[in-house]
Short mmCIF file of C-alpha atoms in Angstrom, two decimals:
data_model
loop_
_atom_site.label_atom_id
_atom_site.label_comp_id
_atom_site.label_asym_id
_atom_site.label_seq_id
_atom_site.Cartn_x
_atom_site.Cartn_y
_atom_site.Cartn_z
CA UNK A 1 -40.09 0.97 -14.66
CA UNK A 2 -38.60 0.41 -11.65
CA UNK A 3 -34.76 0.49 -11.36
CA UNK A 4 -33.42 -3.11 -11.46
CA UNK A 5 -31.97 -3.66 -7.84
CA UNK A 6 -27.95 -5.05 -7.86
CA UNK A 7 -27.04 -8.34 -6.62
CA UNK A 8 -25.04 -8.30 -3.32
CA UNK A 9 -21.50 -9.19 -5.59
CA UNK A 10 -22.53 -6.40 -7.97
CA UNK A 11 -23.19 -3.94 -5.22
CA UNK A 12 -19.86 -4.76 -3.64
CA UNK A 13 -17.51 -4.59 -6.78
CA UNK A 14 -19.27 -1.66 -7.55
CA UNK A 15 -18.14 -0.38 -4.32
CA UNK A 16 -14.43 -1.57 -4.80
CA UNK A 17 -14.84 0.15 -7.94
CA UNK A 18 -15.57 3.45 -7.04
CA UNK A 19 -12.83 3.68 -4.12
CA UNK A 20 -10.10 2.44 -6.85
CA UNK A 21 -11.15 5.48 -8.85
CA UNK A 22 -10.79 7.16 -5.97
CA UNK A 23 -7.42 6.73 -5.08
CA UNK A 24 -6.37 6.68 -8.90
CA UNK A 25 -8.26 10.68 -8.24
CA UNK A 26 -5.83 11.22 -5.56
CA UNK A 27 -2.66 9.94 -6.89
CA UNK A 28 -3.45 11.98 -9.65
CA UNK A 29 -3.59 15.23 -7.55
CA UNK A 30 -0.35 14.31 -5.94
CA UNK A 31 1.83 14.00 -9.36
CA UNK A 32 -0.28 16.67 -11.59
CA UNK A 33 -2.02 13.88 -13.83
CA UNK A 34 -5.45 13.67 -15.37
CA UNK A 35 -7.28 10.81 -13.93
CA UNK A 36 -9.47 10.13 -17.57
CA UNK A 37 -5.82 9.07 -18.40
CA UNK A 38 -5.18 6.00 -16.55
CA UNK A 39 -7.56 3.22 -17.49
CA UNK A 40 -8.63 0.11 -14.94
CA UNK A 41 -8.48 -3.39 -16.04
CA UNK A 42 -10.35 -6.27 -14.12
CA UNK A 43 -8.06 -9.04 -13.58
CA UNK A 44 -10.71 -12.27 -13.12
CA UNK A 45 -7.83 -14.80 -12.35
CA UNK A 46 -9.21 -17.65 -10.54
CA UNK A 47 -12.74 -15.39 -10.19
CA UNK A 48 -15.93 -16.41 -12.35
CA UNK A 49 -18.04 -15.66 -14.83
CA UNK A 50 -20.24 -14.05 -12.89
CA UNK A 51 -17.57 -11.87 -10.96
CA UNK A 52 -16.80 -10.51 -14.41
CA UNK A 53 -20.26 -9.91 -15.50
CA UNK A 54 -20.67 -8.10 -12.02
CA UNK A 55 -17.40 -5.67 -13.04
CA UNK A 56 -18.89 -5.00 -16.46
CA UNK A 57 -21.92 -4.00 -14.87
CA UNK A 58 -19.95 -1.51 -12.52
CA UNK A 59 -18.87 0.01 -15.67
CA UNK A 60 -15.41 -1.58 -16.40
CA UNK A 61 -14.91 -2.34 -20.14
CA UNK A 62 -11.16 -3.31 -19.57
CA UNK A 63 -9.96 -6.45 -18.73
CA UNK A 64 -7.17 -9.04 -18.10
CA UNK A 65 -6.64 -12.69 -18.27
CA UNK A 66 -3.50 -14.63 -17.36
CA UNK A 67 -4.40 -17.79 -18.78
CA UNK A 68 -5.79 -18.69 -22.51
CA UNK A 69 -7.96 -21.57 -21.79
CA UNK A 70 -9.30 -19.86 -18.97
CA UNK A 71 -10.29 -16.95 -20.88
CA UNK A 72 -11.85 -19.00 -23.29
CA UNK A 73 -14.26 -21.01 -21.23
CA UNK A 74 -15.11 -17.44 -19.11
CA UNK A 75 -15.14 -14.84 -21.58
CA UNK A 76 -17.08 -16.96 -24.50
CA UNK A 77 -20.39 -15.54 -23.60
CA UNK A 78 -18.76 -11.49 -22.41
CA UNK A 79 -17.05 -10.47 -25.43
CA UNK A 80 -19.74 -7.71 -26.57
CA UNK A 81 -18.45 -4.07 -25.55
CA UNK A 82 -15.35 -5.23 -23.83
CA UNK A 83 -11.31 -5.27 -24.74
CA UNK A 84 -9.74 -8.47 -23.09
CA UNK A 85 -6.03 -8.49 -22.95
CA UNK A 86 -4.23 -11.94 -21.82
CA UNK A 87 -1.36 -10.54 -19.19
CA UNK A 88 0.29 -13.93 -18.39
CA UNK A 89 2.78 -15.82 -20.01
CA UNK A 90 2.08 -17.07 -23.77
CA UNK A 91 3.48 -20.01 -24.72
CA UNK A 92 4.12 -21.15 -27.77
CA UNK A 93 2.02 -24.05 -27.96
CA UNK A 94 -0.59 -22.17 -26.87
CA UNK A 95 -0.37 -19.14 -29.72
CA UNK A 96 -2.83 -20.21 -31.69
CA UNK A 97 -5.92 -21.19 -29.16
CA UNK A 98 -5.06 -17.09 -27.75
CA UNK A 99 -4.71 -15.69 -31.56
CA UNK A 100 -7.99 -13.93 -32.55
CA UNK A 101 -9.92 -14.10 -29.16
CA UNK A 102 -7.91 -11.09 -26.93
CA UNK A 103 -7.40 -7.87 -28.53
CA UNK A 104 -4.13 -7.11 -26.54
CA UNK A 105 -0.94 -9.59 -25.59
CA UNK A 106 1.17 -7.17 -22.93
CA UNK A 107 3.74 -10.01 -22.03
CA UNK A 108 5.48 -10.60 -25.06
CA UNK A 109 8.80 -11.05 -23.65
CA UNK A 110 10.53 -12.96 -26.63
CA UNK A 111 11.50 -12.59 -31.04
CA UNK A 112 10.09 -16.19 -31.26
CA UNK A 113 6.55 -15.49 -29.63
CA UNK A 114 5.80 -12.09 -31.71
CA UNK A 115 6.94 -14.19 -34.74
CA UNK A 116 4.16 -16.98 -34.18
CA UNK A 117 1.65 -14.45 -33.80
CA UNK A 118 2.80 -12.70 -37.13
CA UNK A 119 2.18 -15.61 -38.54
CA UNK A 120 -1.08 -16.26 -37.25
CA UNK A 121 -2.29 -12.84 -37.61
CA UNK A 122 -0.67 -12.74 -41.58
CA UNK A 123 -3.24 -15.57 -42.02
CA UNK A 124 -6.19 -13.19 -40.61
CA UNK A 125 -4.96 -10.51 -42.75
CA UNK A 126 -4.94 -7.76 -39.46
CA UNK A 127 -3.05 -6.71 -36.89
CA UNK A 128 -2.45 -7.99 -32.91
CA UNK A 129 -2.05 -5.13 -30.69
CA UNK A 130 1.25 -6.00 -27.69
CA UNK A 131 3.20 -4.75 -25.24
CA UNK A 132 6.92 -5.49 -24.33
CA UNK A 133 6.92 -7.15 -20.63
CA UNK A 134 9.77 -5.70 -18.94
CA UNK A 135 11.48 -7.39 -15.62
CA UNK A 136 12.13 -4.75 -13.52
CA UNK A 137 12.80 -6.02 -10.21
CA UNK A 138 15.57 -8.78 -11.45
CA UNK A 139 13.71 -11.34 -9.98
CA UNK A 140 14.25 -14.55 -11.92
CA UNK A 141 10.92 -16.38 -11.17
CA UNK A 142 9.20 -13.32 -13.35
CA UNK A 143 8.62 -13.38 -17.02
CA UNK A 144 9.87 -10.23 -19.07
CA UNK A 145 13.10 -8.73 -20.93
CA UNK A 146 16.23 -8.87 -18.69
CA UNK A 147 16.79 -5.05 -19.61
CA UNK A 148 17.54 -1.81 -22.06
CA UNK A 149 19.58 -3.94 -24.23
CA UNK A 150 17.58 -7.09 -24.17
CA UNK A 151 14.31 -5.29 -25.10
CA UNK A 152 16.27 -2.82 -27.73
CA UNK A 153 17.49 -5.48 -29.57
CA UNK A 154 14.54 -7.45 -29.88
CA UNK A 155 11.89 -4.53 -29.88
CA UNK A 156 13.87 -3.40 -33.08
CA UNK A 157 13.55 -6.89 -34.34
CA UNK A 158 9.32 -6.97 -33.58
CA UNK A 159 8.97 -3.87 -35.34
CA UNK A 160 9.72 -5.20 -38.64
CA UNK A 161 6.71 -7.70 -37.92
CA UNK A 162 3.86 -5.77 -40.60
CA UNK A 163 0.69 -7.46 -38.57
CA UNK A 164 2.24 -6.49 -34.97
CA UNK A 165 1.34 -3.34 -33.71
CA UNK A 166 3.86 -2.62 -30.52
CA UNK A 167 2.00 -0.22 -28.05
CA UNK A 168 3.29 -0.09 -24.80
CA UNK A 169 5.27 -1.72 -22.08
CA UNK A 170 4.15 -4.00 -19.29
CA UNK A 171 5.79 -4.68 -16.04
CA UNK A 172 5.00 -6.93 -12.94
CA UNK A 173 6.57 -4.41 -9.83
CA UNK A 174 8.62 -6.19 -7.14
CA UNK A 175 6.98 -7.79 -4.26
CA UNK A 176 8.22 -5.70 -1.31
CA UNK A 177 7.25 -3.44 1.45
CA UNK A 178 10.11 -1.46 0.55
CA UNK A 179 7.99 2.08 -1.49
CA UNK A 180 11.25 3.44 -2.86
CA UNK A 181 11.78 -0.21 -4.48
CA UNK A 182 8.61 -0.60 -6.14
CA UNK A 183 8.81 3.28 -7.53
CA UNK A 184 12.52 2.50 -8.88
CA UNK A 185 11.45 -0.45 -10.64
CA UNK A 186 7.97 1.40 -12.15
CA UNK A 187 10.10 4.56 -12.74
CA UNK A 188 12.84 2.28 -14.66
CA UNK A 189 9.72 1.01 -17.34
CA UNK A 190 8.66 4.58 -17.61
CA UNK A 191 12.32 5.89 -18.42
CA UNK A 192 12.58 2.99 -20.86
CA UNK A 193 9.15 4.11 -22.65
CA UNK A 194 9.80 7.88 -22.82
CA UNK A 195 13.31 6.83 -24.67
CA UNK A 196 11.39 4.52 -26.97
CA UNK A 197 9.63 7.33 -27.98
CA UNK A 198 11.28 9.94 -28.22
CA UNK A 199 13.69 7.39 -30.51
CA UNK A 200 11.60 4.95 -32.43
CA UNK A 201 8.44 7.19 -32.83
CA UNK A 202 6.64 4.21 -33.11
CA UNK A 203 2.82 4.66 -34.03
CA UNK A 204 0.52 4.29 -31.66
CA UNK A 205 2.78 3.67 -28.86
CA UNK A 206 1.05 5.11 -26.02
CA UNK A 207 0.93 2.92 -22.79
CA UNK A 208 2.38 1.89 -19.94
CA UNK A 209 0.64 -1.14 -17.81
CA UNK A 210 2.30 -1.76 -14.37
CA UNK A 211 0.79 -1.25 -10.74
CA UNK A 212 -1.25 -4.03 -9.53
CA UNK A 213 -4.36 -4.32 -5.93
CA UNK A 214 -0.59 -3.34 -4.05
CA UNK A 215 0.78 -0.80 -5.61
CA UNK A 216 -1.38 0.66 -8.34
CA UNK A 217 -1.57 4.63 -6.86
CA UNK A 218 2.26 4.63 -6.74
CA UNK A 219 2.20 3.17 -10.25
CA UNK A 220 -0.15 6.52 -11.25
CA UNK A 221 2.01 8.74 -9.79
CA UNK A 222 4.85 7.05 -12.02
CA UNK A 223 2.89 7.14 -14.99
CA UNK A 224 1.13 4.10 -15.62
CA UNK A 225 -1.61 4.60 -17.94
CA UNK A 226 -3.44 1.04 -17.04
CA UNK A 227 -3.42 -0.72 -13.60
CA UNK A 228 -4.16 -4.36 -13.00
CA UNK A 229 -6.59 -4.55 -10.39
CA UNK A 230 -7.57 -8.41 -9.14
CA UNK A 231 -8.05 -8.25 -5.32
CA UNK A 232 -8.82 -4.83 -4.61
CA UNK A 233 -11.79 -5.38 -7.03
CA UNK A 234 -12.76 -8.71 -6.56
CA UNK A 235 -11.48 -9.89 -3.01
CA UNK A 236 -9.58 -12.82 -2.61
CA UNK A 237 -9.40 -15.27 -5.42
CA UNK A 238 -11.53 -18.40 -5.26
#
């Protein structure tokens, strides 16, 4: 048998691949972490079928979606061996058509959207796994709880939910060139999840998703546990 040869995408996502991992390695070093603890999620936005069948083969078995429909159409035939989390915005309307396809909602940002997915998942008779998106750069075109109290009050609220399974916190870091910015605003998440739990001891509440293509090894050395990774992966969206 002769070893199958990669295509020239696979080869070069491969490639991506293995230098993410590399500076996930490094960061690591630099803030005393163990790299098997931080996890990489492919982020196909706007890339094909075929760009996430490439990233599977490159050993990925993580990744992210921002839109339902989208998902749907590319993921129909990819489900086998992989955990697909939807990372944008969930409306309402669209609860349902997400419900039972991704294993993982991490932008849950509202009472009213956890409670349409209890009901949904009451119906299946199992639990959704979610995070709590957290804005932490105050910027008001991004999606997420305004803050400690906002997410306190609701997250205590969620918790009640018996077929909603709360595991971590999600944040989308602020777009600017500014380091010390982007580590307050990942450093802010990571203070909010060490108080949730050392207070709630909440099952099963073990991660932290922030750090995107940008900013991912300063989100390691923070304490992220997954990292979004679209460009730096993939290249440029199509």
């Amino acid at each position: 048998m002769y070893p199958q040869l990669l295509s020239e995408e696979e080869a070069r996502i491969s490639r991506n691949y293995d230098q993410i991992c590399s500076r996930i390695g490094d960061a690591c070093r630099e803030s005393g972490r163990d790299p098997h603890s931080i996890r990489v999620m492919a982020v196909t936005k706007g890339h094909g079928e075929e760009a996430a069948r490439a990233a599977r083969h490159a050993g990925l078995t993580l990744f992210g979606e921002n839109r339902v429909m989208e998902a749907r159409e590319k993921y129909v035939r990819l489900r086998d061996g992989i955990s697909l989390h939807l990372i944008g915005h969930l409306q309402r309307n669209k609860a349902k058509k997400a419900a039972g396809f991704f294993d993982c909602v991490e932008s849950i940002d509202k009472l009213a959207t956890a409670q349409v997915l209890e009901e949904i998942y009451a119906g299946y008779d199992r639990s959704l796994r979610i995070y709590c998106e957290v804005n932490t750069s105050g910027e008001p075109t991004k999606s997420g709880f305004a803050g400690r109290e906002d997410l306190f009050r609701t997250l205590e609220k969620i918790l009640l939910l018996p077929h909603i399974s709360v595991a971590g916190l999600m944040t989308v870091g602020p777009l600017s060139p500014d380091t010390d910015t982007v580590r307050r605003a990942f450093m802010s998440l990571k203070n909010l999840y060490d108080e949730i739990r050392a207070s709630w001891k909440i099952h099963d509440f073990t991660e932290l998703s922030m750090g995107m293509s940008g900013d991912y090894p300063l989100a390691v050395e923070c304490g992220a546990t997954v990292v979004r990774i679209g460009t730096a992966l993939f290249g440029s969206r199509q």
